[in-house]
Coordinates of C-alpha atoms in Angstrom, one line a residue:
X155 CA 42.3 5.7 -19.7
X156 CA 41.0 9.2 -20.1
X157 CA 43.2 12.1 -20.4
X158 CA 43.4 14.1 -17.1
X159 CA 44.8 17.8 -16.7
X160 CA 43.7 20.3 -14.1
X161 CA 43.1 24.3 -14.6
X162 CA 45.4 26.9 -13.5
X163 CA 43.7 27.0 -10.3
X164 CA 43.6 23.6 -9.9
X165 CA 40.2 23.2 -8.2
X166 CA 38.5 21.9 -11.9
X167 CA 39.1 18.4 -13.3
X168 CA 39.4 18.3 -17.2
X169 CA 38.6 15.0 -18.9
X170 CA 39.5 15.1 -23.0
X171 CA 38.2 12.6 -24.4
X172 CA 38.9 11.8 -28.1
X173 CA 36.0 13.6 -29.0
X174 CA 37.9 16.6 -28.2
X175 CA 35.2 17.9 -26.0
X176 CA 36.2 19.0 -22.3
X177 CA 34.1 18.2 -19.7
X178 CA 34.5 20.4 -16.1
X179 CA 34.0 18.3 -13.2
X180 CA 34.0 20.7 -9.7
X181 CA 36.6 18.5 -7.2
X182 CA 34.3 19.9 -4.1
X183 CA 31.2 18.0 -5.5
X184 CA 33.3 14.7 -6.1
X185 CA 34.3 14.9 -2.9
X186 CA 30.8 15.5 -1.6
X187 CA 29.8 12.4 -3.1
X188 CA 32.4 10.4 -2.7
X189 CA 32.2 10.8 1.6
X190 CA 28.6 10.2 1.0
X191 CA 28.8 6.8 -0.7
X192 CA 31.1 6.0 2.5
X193 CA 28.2 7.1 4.6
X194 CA 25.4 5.2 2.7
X195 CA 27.9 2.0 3.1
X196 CA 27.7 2.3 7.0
X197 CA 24.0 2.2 7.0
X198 CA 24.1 -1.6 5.4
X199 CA 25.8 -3.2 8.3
X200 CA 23.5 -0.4 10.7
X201 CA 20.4 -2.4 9.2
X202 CA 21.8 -5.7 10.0
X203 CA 22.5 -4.5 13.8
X204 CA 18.8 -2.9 13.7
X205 CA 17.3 -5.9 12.7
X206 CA 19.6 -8.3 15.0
X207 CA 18.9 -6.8 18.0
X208 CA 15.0 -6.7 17.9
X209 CA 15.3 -10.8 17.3
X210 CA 16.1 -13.5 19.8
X211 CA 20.0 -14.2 20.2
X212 CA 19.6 -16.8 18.6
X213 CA 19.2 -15.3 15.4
X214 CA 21.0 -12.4 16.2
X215 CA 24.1 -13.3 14.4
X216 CA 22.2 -14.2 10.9
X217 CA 20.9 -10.7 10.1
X218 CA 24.0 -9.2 10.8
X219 CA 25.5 -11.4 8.2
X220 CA 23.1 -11.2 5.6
X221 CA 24.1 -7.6 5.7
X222 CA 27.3 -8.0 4.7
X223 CA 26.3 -10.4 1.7
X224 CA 24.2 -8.2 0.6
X225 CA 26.9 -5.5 0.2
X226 CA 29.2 -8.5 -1.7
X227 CA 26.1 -10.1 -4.1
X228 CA 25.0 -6.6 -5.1
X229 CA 28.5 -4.8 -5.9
X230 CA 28.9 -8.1 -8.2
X231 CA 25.8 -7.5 -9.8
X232 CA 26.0 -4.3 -10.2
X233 CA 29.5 -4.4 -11.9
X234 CA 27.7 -7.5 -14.1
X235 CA 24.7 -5.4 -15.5
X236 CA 22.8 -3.6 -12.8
X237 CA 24.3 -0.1 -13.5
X238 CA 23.5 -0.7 -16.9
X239 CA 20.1 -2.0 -17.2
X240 CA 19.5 1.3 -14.4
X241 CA 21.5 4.1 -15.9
X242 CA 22.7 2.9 -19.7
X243 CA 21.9 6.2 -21.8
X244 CA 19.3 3.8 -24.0
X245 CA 16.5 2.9 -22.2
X246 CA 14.0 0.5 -23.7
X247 CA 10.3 1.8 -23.5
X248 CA 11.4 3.9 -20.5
X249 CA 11.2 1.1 -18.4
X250 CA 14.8 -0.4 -18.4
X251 CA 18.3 0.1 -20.0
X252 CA 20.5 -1.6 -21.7
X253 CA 24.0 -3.5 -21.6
X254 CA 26.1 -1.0 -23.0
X255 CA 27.8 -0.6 -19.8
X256 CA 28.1 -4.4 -19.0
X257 CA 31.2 -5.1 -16.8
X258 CA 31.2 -1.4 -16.4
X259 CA 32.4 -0.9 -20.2
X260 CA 32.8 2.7 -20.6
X261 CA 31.8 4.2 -17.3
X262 CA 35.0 6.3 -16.4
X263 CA 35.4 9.8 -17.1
X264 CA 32.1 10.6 -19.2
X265 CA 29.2 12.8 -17.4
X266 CA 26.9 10.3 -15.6
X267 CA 23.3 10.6 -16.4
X268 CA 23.0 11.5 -13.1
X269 CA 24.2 14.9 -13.2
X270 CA 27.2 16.7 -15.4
X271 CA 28.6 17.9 -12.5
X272 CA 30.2 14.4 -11.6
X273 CA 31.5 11.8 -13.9
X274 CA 30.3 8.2 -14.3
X275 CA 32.4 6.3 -12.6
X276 CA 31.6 8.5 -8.9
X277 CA 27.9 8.0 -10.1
X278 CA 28.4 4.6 -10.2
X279 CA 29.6 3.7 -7.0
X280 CA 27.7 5.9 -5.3
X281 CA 24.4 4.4 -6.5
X282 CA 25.7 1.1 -5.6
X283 CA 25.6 1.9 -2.2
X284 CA 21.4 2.5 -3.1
X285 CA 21.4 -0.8 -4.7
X286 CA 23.0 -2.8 -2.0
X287 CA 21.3 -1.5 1.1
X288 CA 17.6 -2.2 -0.3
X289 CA 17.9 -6.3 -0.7
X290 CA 18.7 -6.0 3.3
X291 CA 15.8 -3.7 3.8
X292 CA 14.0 -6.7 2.2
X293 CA 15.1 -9.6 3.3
X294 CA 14.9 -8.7 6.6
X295 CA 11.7 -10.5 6.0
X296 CA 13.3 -14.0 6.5
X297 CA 14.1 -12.9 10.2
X298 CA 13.7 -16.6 12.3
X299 CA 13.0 -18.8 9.4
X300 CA 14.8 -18.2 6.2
X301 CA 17.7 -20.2 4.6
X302 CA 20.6 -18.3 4.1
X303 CA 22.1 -19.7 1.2
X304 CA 19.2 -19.5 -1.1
X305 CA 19.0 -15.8 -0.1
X306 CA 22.2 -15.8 -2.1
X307 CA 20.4 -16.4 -5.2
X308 CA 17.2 -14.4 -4.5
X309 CA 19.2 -11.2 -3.6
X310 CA 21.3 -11.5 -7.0
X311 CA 18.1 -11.4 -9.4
X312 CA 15.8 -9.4 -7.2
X313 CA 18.2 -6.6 -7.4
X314 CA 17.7 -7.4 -10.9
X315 CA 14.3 -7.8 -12.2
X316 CA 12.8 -5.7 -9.2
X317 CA 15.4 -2.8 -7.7
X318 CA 16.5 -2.4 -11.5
X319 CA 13.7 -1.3 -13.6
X320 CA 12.4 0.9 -10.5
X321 CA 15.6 2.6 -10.2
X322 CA 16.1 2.8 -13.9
X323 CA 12.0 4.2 -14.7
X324 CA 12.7 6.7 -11.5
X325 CA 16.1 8.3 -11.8
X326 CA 17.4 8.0 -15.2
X327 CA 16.3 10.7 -17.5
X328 CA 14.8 8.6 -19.7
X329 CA 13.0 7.0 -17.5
X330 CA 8.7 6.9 -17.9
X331 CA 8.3 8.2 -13.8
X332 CA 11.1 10.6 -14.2
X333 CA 9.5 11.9 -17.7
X334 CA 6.2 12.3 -16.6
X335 CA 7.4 14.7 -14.0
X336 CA 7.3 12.4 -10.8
X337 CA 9.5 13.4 -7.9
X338 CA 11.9 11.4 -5.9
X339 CA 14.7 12.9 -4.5
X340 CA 16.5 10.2 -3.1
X341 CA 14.5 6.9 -3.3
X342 CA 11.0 6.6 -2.1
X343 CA 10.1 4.2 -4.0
X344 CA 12.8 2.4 -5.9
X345 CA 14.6 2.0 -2.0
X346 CA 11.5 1.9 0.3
X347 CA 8.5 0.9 -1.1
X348 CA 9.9 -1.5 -3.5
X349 CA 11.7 -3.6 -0.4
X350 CA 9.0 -3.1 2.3
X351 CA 6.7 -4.4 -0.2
X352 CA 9.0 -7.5 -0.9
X353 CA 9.3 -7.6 2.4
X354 CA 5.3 -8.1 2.8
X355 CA 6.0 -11.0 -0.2
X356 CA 8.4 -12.4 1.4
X357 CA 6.5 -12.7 4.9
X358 CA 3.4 -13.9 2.9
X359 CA 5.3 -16.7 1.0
X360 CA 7.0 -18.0 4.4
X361 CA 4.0 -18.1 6.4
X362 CA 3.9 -17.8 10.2
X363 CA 7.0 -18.6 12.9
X364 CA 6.4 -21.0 15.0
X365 CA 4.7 -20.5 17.7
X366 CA 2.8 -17.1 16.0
X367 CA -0.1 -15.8 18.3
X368 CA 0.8 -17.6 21.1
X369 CA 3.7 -16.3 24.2
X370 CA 6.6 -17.7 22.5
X371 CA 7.1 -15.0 20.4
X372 CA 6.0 -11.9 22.5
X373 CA 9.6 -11.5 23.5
X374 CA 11.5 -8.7 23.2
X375 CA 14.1 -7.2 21.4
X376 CA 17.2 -9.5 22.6
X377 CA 19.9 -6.4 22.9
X378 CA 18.3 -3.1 22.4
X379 CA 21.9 -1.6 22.3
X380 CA 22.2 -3.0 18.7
X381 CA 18.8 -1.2 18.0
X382 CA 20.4 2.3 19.0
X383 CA 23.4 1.5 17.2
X384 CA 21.8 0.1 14.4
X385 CA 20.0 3.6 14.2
X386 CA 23.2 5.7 15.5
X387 CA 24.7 3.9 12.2
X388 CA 21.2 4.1 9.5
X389 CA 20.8 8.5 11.1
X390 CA 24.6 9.2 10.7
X391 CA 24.6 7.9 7.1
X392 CA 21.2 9.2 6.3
X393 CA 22.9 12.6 5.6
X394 CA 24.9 10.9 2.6
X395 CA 21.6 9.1 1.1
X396 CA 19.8 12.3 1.2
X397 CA 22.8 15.1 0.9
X398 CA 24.7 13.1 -1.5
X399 CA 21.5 12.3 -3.7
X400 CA 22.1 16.2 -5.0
X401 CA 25.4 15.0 -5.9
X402 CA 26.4 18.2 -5.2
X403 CA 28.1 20.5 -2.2
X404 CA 25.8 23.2 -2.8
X405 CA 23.0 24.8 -0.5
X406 CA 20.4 22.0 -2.0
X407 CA 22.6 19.5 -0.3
X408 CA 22.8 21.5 3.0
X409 CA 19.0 22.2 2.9
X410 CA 18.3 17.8 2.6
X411 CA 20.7 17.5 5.7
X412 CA 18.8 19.6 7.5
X413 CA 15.2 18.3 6.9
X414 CA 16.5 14.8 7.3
X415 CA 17.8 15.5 10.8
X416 CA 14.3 17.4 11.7
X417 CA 12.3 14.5 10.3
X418 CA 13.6 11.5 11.7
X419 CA 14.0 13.9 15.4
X420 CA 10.3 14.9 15.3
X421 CA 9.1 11.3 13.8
X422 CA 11.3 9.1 17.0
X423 CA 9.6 12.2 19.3
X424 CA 6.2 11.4 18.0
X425 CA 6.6 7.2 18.0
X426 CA 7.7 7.3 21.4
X427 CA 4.7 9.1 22.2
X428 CA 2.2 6.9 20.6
X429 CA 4.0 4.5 22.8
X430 CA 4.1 5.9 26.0
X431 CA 0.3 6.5 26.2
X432 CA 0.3 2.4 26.0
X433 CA 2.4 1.2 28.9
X434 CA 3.4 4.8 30.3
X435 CA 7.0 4.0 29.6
X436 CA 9.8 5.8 27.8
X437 CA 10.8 3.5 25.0
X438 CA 14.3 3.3 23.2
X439 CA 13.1 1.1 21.0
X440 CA 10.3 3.3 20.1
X441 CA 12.0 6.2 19.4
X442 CA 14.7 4.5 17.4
X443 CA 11.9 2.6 15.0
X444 CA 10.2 6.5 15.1
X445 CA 13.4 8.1 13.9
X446 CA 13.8 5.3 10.7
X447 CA 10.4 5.9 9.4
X448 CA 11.0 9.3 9.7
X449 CA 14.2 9.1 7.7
X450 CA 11.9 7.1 5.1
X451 CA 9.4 9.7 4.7
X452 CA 11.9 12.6 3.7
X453 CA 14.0 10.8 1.3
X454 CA 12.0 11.5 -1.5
X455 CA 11.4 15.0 -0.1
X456 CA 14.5 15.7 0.6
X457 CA 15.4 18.1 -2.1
X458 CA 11.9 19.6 -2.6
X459 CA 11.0 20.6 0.5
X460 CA 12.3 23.3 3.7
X461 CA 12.7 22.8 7.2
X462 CA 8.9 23.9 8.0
X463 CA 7.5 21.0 6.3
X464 CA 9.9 18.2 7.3
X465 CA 8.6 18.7 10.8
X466 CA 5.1 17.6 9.6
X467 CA 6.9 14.8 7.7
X468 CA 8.3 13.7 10.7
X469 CA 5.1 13.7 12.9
X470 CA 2.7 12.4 9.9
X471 CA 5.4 9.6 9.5
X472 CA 5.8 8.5 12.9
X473 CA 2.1 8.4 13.7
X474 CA 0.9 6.4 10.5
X475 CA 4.0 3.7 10.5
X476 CA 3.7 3.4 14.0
X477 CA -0.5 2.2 13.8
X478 CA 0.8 0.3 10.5
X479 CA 2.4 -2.2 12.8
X480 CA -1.3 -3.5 13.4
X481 CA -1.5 -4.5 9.9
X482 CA 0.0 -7.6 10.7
X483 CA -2.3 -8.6 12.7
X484 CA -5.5 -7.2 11.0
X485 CA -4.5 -9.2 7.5
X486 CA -2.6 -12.2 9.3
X487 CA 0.5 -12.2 7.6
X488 CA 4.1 -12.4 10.0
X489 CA 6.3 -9.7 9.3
X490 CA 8.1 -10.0 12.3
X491 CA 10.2 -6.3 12.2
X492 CA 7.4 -4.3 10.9
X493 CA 9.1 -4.1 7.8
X494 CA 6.1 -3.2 5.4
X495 CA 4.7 -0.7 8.2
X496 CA 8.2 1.0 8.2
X497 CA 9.9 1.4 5.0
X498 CA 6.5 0.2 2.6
X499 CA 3.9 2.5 4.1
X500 CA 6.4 5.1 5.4
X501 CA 7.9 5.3 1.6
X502 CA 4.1 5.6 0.4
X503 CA 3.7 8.7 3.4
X504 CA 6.8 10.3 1.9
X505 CA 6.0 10.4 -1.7
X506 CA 2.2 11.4 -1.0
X507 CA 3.8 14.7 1.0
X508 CA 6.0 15.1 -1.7
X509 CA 3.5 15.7 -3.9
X510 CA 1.7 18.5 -1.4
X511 CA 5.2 20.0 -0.1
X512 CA 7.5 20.0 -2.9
X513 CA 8.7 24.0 -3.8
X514 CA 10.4 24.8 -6.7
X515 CA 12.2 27.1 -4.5
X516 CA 13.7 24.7 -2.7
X517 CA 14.8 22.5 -5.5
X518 CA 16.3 25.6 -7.2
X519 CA 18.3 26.6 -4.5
X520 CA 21.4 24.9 -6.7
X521 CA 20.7 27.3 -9.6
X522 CA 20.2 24.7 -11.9
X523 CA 17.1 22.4 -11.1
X524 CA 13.6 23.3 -11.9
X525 CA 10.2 21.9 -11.1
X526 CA 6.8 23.2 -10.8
X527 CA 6.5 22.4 -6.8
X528 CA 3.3 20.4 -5.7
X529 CA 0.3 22.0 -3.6
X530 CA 2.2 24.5 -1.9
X531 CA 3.0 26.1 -5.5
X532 CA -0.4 25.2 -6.8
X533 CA 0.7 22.4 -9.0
X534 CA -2.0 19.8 -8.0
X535 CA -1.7 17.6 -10.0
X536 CA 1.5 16.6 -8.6
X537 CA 0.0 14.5 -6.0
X538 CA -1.7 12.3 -9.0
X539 CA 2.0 12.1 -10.1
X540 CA 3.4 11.0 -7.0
X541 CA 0.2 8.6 -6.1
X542 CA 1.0 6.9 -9.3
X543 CA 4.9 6.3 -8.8
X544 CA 4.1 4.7 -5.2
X545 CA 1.4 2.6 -7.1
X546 CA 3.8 1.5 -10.1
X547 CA 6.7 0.6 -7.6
X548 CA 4.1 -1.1 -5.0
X549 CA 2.3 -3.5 -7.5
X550 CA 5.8 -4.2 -9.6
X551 CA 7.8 -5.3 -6.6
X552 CA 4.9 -7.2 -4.6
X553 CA 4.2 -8.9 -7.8
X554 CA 7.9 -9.9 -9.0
X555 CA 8.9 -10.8 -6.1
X556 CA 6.5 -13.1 -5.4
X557 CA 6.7 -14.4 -8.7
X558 CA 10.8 -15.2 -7.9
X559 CA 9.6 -16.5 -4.6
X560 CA 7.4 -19.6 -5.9
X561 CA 10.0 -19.8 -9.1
X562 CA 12.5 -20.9 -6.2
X563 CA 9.8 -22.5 -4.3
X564 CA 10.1 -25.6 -7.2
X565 CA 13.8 -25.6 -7.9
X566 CA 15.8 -28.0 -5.9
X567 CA 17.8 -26.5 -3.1
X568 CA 16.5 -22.9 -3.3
X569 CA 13.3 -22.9 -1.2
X570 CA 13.4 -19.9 1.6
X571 CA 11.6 -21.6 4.2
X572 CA 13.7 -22.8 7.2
X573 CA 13.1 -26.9 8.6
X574 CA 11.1 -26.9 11.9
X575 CA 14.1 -28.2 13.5
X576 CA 16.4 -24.7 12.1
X577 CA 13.7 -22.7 13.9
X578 CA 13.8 -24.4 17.2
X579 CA 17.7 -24.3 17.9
X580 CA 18.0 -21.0 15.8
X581 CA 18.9 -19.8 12.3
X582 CA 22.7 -19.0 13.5
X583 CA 23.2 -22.5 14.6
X584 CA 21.5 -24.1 11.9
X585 CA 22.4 -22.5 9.0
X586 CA 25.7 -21.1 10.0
X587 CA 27.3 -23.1 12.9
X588 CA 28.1 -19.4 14.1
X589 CA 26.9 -17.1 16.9
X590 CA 26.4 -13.4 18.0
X591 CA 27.0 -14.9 21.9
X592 CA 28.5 -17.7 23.8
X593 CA 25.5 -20.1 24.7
X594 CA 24.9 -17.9 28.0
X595 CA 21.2 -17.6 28.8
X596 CA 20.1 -19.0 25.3
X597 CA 18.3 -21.7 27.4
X598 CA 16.0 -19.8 28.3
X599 CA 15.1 -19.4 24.9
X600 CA 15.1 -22.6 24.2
X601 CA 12.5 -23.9 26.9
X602 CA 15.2 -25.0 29.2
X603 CA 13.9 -24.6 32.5
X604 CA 13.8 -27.1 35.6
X605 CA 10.8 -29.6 34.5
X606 CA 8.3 -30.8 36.8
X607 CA 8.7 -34.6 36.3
X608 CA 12.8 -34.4 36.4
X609 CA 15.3 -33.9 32.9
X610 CA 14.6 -34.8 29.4
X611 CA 17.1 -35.5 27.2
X612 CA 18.3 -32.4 25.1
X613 CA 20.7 -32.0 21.7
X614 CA 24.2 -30.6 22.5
X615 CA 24.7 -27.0 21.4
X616 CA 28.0 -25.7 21.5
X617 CA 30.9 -27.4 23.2
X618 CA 29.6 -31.3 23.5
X619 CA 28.0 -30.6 26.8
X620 CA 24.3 -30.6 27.7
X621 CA 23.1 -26.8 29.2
X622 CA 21.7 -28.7 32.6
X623 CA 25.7 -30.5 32.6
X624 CA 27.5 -27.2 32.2
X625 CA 25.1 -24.7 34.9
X626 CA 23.2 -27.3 36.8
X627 CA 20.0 -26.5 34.7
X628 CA 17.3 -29.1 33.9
X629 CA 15.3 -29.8 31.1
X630 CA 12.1 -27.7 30.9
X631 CA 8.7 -28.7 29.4
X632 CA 9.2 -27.3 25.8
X633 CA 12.6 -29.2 25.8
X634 CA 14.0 -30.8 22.5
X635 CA 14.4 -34.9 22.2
X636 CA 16.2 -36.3 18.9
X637 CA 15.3 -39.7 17.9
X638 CA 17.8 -41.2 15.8
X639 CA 15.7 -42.5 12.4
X640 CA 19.2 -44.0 10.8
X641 CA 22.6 -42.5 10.3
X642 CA 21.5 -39.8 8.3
X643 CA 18.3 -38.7 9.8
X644 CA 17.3 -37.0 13.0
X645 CA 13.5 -36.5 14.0
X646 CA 13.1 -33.6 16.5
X647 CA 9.6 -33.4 18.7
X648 CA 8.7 -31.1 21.3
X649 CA 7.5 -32.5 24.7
X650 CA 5.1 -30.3 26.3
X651 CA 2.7 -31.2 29.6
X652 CA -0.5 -32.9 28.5
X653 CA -1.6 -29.7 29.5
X654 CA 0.5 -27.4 27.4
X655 CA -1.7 -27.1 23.6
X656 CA 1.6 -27.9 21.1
X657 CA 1.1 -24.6 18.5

């Protein structure tokens, strides 16, 4: 252990380390950053209620878990090696670090490479919390028709080969981005581009739902309560992401609360908006995705920019991410909760203003940091800077992700795509046995509405019963019939109307 003794006044930390030289850590900024990794952790399960309620309950329960494995995989990995190969004081060709610090060997009491002001082991677990809450962002992706226990796998060496080397190339000091002079205050593109573009891998890879283009999947969100809370959870902790990024409680710190609260305000503002002018109504759901995209936008602008600015953010943010939900539909690819639109292109929106709003006031308003701004300060070449970043961290995840994809696609056991048959009764039933909700109105979902020609037979779902046995309901047209192949095999069919096209 290190040796610990406190100044007269007792506000200074003193580590003495056998090197005899005393490091001075500030108690006020430890504390900063420790309450903001606890804010940062309540945004993982806030994605996981985001994301379930804007599925069908039957899936509801699923993202809400993968959520919490997330947290559990990635603080294992990152104890393994990940804060090593992203912060190790060696980096190899800039791109990634070493093992040095494998099994957290030696991160204690030593300044992190993070900032002096805080030691290692508070830098640590404080960018765990960056690590863990961007696999979710990502796998989000696998909303409706992913397996859950391969996603074990995939989250433990995607956070390695892809969230890694970004992080590492964009926030340690010897990293090529953070050399050349690029600027990202809080993770642009090692958080948001790097998982909305995995997320676009991901969606590619899988393919379509069942039932894409056609009714059966223009439903909407199942409980748009979870949505607000999701975001009442993802806003609240949003002030520890960007705050705590200056690792710091100094005026900088203050300055990134306050432009994150404007952004994602003046972003949910202008979604709703955009959405009103469509169906004339006020939309929860609208301003809640508004307010996350403009939360994405400022978070690598949160130190470099003032309050002015973050306005713009906010409406430049919500108007682009929201017409990026048609890209979906323009390239035919299923990314069914506008994951690339959000945190991809709203990432890519964020670190393109960056480069036009950053001041070097701003950023020195902790006394310490300098930069040379970006257009406002007549440093224009910042936006080539910033242009490149986004382009690096695009291209790296798409690419390596889809690379682990297909690797999984051909090893036994690991493929991501859900059976037919887990789709139709619903990835909490299938996969986990588990539900967000009793059975009440799932029927509905299901197809099970009085049929023309009288009741089908349908599989038990809960408790034994059939649905028509327990409310007096009957099977509907899209209802499910098992044939029974052998004792180990079950064939599932849809029976629709001769009328009905089968999608």
């Amino acid at each position: 252990m290190v040796n610990v003794t406190y100044t007269d006044s007792g506000d200074t930390l003193v580590w003495d380390p056998a090197t005899q030289t005393n490091n001075l850590y500030n108690e006020g900024d430890i504390a900063w950053t420790l309450a903001s990794t606890a804010l940062v952790w309540i945004m993982i399960p806030g994605v996981g209620f985001f994301y379930s309620g804007l599925l069908r309950r039957k899936n509801a329960l699923s993202m809400i878990y993968l959520s919490m494995m997330c947290v559990a995989v990635v603080s294992f990995q990152w104890f393994f090696w990940g804060y090593s190969l992203a912060f190790s004081e060696k980096v190899h060709g800039h791109f990634i670090g070493n093992l040095d610090h494998f099994g957290l060997k030696g991160v204690l009491g030593q300044p992190s490479v993070g900032s002096s002001r805080v030691p290692a082991l508070v830098f640590c677990v404080f960018q765990l919390m960056f690590a863990a809450i961007t696999p979710i962002l990502a796998v989000g992706a696998v909303a409706e028709r992913g397996r859950l226990g391969p996603l074990l796998f995939f989250v433990f060496v995607w956070t390695t080969i892809v969230y890694d080397p970004i992080a590492c190339w964009t926030w340690n000091p010897s990293g090529w981005v953070n050399r050349r002079g690029g600027l990202d205050f809080a993770g642009g593109t090692p958080v948001h581009i790097s998982s909305g573009t995995a997320a676009l891998a991901i969606s590619i890879y899988l393919g379509k739902r069942r039932g894409y283009g056609t009714e059966r999947l223009a439903y909407k969100p199942h409980n748009t309560t979870y949505v607000v809370i999701g975001t009442v959870f993802l806003w609240f902790g949003w002030f520890g992401f960007n705050g705590g990024s200056e690792l710091s409680a100094n005026l900088r710190a203050a300055m990134a609360c306050v432009v994150t609260n404007l952004a994602a305000s003046t972003a949910g503002l202008t979604w709703m908006f955009w959405d009103w002018r469509l169906e004339k109504k006020w939309s929860a759901v609208g301003f809640c995705s508004g307010a996350i995209v403009g939360l994405v936008a400022i978070t690598p602008a949160s130190g470099f920019v003032g309050a002015p600015a973050s306005v713009l953010f906010g409406v430049v943010a919500g108007t682009v991410c929201n017409f990026a939900t048609q890209l979906k539909f323009i390239f035919g690819y299923d990314d069914a909760l506008d994951i690339f639109a959000s945190h991809g292109v709203g990432g890519l929106v964020g670190n393109l203003l960056t480069g036009l709003f950053a001041q070097a006031s701003v950023a020195g308003a902790n006394g310490t940091t300098f930069i040379l701004g970006g257009w406002l300060d007549q440093h224009y070449i910042q936006l080539a800077y910033q242009l490149m970043d986004s382009v690096s961290g695009l291209a790296w995840s798409f690419v390596v992700t889809t690379i682990i994809l297909w690797t999984m696609h051909f090893i036994p056991g690991l493929r991501l795509r859900a059976s037919e048959e887990a789709e139709i009764i619903g990835i909490d039933d299938a996969e986990m046995g588990e539900y967000a909700y009793d059975y009440v109105a799932l029927d509905s979902e299901l197809g099970l509405h009085q049929h023309p020609h009288g009741p089908h037979e349908i599989p038990n779902l809960l408790d034994g019963t059939q649905p028509h046995e327990r409310r007096g309901g009957h099977a509907g047209p899209e209802d499910i019939t098992i044939h029974a192949k052998d004792d180990s095999a079950t064939e599932i069919e849809q029976e629709k109307p001769a009328s009905v096209a089968v999608a």
